[in-house]
Coordinates of N, CA and C in Angstrom, one line a residue:
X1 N 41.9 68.4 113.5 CA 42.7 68.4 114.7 C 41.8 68.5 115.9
X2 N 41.9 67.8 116.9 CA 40.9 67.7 117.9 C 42.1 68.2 119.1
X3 N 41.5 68.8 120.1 CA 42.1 69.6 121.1 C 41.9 69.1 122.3
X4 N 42.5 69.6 123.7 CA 41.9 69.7 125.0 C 42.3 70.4 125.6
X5 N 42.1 71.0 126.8 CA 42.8 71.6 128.1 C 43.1 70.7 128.6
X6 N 44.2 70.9 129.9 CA 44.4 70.7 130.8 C 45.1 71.8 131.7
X7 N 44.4 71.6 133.2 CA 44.5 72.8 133.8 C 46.1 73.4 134.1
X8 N 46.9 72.5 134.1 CA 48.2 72.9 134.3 C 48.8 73.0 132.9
X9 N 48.9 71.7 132.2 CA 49.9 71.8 130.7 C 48.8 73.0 130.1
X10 N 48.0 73.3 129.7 CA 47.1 74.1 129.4 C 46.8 73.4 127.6
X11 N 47.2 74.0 126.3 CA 45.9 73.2 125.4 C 46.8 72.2 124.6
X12 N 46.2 71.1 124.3 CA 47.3 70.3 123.4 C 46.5 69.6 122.5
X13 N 47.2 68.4 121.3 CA 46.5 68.3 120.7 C 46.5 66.3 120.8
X14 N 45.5 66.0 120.7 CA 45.4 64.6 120.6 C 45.8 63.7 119.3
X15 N 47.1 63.1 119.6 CA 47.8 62.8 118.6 C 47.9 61.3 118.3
X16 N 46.7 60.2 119.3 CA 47.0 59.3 119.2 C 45.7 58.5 120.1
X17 N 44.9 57.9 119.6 CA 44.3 57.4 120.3 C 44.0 55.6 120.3
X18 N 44.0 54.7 121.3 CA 44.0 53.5 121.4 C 43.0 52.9 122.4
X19 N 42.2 52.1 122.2 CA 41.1 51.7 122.9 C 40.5 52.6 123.9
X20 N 41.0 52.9 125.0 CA 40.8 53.4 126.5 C 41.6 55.2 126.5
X21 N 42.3 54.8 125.7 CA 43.7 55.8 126.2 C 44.1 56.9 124.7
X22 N 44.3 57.8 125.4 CA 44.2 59.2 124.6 C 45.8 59.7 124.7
X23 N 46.6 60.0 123.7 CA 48.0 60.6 123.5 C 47.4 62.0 123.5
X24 N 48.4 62.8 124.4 CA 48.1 64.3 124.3 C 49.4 64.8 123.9
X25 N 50.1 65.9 123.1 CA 50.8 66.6 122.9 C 50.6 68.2 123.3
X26 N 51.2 68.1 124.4 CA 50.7 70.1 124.7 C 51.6 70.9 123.9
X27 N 51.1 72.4 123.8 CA 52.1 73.4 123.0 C 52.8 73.6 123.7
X28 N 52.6 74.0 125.4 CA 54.0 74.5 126.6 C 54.9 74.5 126.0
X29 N 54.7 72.3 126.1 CA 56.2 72.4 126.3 C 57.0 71.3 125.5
X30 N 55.5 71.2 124.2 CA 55.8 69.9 123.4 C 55.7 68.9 124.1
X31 N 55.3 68.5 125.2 CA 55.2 67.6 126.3 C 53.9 66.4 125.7
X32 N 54.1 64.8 126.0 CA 53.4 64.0 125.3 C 53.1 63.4 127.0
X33 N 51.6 63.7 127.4 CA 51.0 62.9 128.3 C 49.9 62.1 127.4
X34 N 49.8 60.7 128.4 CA 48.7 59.7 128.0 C 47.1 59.6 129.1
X35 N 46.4 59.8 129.0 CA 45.4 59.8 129.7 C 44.5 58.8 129.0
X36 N 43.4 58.4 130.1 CA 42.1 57.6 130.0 C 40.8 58.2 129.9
X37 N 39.8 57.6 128.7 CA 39.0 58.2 128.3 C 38.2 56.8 129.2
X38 N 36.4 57.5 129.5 CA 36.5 58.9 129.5 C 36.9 59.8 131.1
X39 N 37.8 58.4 131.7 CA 37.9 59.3 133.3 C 38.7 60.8 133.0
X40 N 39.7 60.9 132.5 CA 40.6 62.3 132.4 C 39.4 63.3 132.6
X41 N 38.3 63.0 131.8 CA 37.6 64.2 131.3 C 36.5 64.1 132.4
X42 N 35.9 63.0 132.9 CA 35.0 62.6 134.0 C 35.5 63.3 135.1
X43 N 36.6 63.2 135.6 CA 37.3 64.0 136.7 C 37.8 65.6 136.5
X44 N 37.6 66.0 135.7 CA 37.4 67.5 135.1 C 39.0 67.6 134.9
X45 N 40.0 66.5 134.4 CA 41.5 66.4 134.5 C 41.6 67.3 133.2
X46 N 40.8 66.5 132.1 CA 40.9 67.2 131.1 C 39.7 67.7 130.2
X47 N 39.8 69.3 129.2 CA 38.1 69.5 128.7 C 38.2 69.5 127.3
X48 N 37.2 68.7 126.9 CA 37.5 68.3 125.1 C 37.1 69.8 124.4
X49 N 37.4 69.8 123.3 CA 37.1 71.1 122.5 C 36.4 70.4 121.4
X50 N 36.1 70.9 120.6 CA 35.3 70.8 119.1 C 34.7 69.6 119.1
X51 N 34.8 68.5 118.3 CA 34.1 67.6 117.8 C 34.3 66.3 118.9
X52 N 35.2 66.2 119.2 CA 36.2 65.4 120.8 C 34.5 65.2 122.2
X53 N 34.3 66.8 121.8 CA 33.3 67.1 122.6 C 32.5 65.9 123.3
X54 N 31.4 65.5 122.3 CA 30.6 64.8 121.3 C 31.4 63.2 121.6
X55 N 32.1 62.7 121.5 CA 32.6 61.6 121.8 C 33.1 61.3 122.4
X56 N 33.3 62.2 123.7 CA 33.6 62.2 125.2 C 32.2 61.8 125.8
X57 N 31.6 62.8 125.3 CA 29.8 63.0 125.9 C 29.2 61.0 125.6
X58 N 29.4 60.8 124.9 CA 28.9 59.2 124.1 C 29.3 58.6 125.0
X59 N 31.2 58.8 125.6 CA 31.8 57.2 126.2 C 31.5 57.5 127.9
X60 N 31.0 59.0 128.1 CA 30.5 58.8 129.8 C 29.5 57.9 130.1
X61 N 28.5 58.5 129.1 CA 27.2 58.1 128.6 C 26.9 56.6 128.5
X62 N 27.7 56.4 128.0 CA 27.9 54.1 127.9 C 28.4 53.8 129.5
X63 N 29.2 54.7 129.7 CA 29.6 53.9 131.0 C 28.9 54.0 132.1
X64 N 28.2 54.9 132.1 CA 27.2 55.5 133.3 C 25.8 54.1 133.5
X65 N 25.6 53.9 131.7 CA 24.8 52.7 131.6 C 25.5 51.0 131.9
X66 N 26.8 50.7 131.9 CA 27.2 50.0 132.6 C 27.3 49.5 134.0
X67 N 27.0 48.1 134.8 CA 27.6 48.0 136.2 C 28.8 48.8 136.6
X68 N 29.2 49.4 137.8 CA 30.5 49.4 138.4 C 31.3 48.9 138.1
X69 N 31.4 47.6 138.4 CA 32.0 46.7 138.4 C 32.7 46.9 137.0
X70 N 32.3 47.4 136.2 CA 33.0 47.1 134.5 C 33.7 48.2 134.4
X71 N 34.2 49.2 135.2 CA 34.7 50.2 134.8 C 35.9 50.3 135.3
X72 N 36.1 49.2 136.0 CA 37.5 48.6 137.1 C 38.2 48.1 136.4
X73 N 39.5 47.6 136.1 CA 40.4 46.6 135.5 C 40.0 45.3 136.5
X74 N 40.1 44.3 135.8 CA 40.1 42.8 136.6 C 41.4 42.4 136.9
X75 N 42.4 42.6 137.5 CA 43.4 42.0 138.5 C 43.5 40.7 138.6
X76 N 42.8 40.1 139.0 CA 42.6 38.6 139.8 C 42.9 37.5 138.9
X77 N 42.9 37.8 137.6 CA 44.0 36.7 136.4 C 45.4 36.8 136.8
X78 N 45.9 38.1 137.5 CA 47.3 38.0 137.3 C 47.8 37.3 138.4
X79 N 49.0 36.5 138.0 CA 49.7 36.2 138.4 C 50.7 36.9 139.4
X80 N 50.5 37.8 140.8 CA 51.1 38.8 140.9 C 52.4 38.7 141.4
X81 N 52.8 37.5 142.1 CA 53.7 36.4 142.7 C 54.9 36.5 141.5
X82 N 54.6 36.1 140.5 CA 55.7 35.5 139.6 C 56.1 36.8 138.9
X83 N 54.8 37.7 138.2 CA 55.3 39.2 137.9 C 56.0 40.2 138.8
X84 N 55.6 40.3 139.9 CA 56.8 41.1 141.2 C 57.9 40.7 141.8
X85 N 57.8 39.2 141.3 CA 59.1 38.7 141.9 C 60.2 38.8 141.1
X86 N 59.5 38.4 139.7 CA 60.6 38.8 138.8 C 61.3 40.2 138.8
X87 N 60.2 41.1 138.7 CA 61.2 42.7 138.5 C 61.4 42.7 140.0
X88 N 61.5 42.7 141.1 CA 61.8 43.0 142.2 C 62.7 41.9 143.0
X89 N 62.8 41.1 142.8 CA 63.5 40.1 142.9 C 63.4 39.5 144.4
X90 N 62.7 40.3 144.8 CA 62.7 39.5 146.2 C 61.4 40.0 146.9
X91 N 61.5 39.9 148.3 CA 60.2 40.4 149.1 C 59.1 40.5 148.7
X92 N 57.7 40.1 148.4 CA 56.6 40.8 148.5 C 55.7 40.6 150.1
X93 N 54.4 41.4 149.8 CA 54.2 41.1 151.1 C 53.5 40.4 152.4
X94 N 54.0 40.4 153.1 CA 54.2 39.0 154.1 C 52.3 38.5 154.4
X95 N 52.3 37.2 154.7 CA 51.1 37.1 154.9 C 50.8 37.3 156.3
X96 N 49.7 38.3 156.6 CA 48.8 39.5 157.6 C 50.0 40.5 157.4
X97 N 50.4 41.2 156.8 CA 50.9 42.7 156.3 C 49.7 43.3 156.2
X98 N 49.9 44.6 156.5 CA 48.6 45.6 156.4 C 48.0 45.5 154.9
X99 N 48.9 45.0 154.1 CA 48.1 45.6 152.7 C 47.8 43.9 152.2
X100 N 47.9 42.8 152.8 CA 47.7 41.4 151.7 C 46.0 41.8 152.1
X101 N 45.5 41.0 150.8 CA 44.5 40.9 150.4 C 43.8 42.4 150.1
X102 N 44.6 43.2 150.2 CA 43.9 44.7 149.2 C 44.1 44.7 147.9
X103 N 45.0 44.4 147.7 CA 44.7 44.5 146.1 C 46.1 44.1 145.5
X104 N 46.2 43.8 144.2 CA 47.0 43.8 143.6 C 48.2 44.8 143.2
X105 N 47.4 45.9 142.8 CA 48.5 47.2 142.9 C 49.0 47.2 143.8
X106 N 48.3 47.2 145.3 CA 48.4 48.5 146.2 C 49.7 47.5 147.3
X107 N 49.7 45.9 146.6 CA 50.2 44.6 147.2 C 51.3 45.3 146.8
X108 N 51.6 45.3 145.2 CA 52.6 45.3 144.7 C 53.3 46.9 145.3
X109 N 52.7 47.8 145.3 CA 53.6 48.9 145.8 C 54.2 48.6 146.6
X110 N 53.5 48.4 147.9 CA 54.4 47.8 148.9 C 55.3 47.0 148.7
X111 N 55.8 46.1 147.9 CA 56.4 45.4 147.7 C 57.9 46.6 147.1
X112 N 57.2 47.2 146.6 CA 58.5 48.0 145.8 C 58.9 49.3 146.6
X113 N 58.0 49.5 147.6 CA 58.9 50.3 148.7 C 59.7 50.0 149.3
X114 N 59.0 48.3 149.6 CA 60.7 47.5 150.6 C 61.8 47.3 150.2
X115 N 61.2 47.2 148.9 CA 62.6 46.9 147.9 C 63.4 48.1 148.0
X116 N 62.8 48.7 147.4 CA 63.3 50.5 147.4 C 64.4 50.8 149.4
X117 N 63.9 50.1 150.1 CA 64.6 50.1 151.3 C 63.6 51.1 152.3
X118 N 62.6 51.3 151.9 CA 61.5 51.8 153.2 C 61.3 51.3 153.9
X119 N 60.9 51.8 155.2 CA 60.7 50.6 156.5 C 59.4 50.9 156.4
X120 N 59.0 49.2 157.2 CA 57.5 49.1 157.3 C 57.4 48.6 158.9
X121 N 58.3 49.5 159.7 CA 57.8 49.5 161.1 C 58.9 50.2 161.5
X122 N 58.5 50.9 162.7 CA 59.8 52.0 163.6 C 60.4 51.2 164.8
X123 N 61.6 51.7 165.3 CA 61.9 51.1 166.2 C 61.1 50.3 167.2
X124 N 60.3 50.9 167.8 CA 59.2 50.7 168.7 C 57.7 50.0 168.2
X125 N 58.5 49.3 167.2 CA 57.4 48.4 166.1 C 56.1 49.2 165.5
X126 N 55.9 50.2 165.1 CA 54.6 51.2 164.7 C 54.8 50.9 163.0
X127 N 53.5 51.2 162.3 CA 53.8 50.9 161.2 C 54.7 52.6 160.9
X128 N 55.6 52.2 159.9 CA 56.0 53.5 159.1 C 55.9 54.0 157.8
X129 N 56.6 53.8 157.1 CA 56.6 54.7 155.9 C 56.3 54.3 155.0
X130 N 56.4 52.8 154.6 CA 55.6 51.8 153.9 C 54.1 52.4 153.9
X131 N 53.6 51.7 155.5 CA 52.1 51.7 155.7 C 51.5 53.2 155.3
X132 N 52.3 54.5 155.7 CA 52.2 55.6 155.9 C 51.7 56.3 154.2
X133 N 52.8 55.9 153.7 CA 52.1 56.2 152.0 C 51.4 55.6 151.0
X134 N 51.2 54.3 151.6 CA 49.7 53.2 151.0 C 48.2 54.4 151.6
X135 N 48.6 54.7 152.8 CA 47.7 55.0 153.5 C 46.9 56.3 152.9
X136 N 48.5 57.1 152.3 CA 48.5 58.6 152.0 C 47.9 58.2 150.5
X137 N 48.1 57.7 149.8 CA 47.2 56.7 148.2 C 45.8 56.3 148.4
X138 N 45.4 55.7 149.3 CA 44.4 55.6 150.2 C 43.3 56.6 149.5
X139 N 44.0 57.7 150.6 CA 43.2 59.1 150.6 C 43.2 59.5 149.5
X140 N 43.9 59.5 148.5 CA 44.0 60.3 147.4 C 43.1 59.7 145.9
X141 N 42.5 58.4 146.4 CA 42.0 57.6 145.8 C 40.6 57.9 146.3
X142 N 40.0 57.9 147.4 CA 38.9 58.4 148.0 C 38.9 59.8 147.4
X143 N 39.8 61.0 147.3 CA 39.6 61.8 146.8 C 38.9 62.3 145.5
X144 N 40.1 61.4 144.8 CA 39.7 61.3 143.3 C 39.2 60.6 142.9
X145 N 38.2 59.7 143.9 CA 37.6 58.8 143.1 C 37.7 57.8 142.1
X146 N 38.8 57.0 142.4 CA 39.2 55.8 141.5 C 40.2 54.6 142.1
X147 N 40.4 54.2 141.7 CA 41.0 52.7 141.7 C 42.3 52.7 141.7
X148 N 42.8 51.7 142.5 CA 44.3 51.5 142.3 C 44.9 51.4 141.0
X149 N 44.1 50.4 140.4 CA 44.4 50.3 138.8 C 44.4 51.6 138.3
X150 N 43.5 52.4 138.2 CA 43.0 53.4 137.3 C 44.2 54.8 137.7
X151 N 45.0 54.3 138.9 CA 45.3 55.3 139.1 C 46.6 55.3 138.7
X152 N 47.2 53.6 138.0 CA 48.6 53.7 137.3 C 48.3 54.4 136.2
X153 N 47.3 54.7 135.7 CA 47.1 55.2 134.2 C 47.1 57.0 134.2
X154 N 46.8 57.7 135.4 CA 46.3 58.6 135.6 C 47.8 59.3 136.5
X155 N 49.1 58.9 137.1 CA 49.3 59.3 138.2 C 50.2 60.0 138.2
X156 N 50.5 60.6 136.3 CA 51.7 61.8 136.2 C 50.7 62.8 136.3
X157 N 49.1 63.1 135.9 CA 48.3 64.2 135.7 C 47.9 64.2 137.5
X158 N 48.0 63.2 138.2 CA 47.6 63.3 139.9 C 48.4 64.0 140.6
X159 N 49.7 63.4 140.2 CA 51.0 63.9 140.6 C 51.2 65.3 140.7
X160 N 50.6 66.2 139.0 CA 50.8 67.8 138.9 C 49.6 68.2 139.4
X161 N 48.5 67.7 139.6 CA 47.4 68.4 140.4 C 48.2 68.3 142.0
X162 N 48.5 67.6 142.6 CA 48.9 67.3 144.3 C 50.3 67.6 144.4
X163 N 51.0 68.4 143.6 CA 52.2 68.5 143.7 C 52.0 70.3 143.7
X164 N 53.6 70.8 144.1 CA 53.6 72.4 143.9 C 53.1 73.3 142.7
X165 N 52.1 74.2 143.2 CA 51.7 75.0 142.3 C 50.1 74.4 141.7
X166 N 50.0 72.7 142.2 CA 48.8 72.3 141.3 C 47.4 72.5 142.3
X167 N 46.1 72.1 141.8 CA 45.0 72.8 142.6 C 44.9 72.2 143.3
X168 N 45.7 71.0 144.1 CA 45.4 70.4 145.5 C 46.9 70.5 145.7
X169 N 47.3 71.4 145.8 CA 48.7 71.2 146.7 C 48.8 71.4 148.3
X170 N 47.7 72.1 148.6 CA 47.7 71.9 149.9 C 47.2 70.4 150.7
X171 N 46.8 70.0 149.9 CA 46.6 68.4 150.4 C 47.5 67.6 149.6
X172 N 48.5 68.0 149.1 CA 49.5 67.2 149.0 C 50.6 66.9 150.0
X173 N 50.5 68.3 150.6 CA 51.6 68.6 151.6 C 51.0 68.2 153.1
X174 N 49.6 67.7 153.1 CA 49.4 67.1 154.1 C 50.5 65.7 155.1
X175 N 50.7 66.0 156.5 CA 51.8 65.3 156.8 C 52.9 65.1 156.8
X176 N 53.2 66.8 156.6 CA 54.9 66.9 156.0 C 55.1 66.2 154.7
X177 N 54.0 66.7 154.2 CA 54.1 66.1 152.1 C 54.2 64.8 151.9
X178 N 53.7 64.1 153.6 CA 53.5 62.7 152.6 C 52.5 62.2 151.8
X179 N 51.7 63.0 151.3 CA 51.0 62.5 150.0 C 51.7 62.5 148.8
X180 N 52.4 63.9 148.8 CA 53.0 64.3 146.8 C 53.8 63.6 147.2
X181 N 54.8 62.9 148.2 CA 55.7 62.2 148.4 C 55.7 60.9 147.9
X182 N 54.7 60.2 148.8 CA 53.6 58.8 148.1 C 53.2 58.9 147.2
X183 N 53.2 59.7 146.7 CA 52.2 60.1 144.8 C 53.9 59.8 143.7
X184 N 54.5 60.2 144.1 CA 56.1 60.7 143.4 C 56.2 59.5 143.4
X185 N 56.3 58.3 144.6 CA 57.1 56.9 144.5 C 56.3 56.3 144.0
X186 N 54.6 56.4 144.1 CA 54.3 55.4 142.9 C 54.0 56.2 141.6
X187 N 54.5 57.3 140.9 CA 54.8 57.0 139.7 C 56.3 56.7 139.3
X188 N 57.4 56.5 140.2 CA 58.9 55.9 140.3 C 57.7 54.3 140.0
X189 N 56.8 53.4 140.4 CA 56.4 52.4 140.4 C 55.8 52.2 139.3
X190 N 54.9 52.8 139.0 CA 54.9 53.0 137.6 C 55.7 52.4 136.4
X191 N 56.2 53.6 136.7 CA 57.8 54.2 135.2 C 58.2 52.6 135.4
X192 N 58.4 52.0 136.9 CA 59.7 50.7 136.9 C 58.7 49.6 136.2
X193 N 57.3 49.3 135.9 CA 56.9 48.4 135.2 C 56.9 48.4 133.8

């Protein structure tokens, strides 16, 4: 049986593993989170125990010897036009919107805030709440050091670190909480893919 912490669910056991990605079952609460090897553990999200150890240690180890560039998902095959339009059925965003040409994700969130009915300017035309929580992702990505991509994989364990009670909750509540706020809707973005 191979084990881990995690600082909030606390010890669980790894029940499932597939290429990248690690099945956790904690004792709490019986609770089944999925995490990425070896960022979970790169980011001190989560700490291997016994033999786990050892094969955590190997896959930093390879990737450290790798370019950057390979540790990123590649985006730029997809189709993002025909995939967002379908589940979202309408709007993506406009060309010179603050976010075209950032990225794929960070396109598509926006896209699903509008949807969602968030405004992406105030009366007095400023950007708002749209731009406001791309922005607040932004930061939290600079924080944590990773990628739009990396961060769909990662952003129920981001979520309970930047949310109440986790070890950055005071920078979650940065802005009248629009970060755990922006953190909340895109794992609602998430869950909707």
């Amino acid at each position: 049986m191979q084990t881990v912490k995690h600082k909030l669910f606390g010890v669980g056991e790894v029940i499932k593993k597939e290429g990248n990605y690690l099945t956790v079952r904690f004792q709490k609460d019986g609770a089944e989170k999925r995490f990425v090897i070896p960022d979970s553990f790169r980011l001190g999200i989560l700490v291997a125990e016994g033999d786990l150890k050892q094969e955590v240690y190997k896959a930093m180890t390879e990737i450290t010897k790798k370019p950057v560039e390979s540790t990123y998902v590649n985006t730029k095959s997809v189709n993002t036009k025909s995939v967002f339009s379908s589940i979202f059925n309408r709007r993506l965003p406009k060309k010179g919107s603050k976010t075209e040409g950032v990225g794929n994700v960070s396109r598509s969130y926006e896209a699903y805030l509008i949807n969602a009915g968030y405004k992406t300017e105030t009366n007095d035309g400023k950007p708002s709440t749209v731009y406001a929580y791309i922005k607040a992702i932004d930061f939290v990505l600079r924080e944590e050091h990773l990628s739009w991509e990396m961060l769909t994989s990662e952003i129920s364990t981001i979520v309970s670190i930047y949310d109440y009670g986790g070890k950055k909750e005071h920078l979650g509540n940065k802005s009248n909480k629009t970060v755990i706020n922006a953190l909340k809707r895109f794992e609602e973005f998430v869950e909707a893919l």
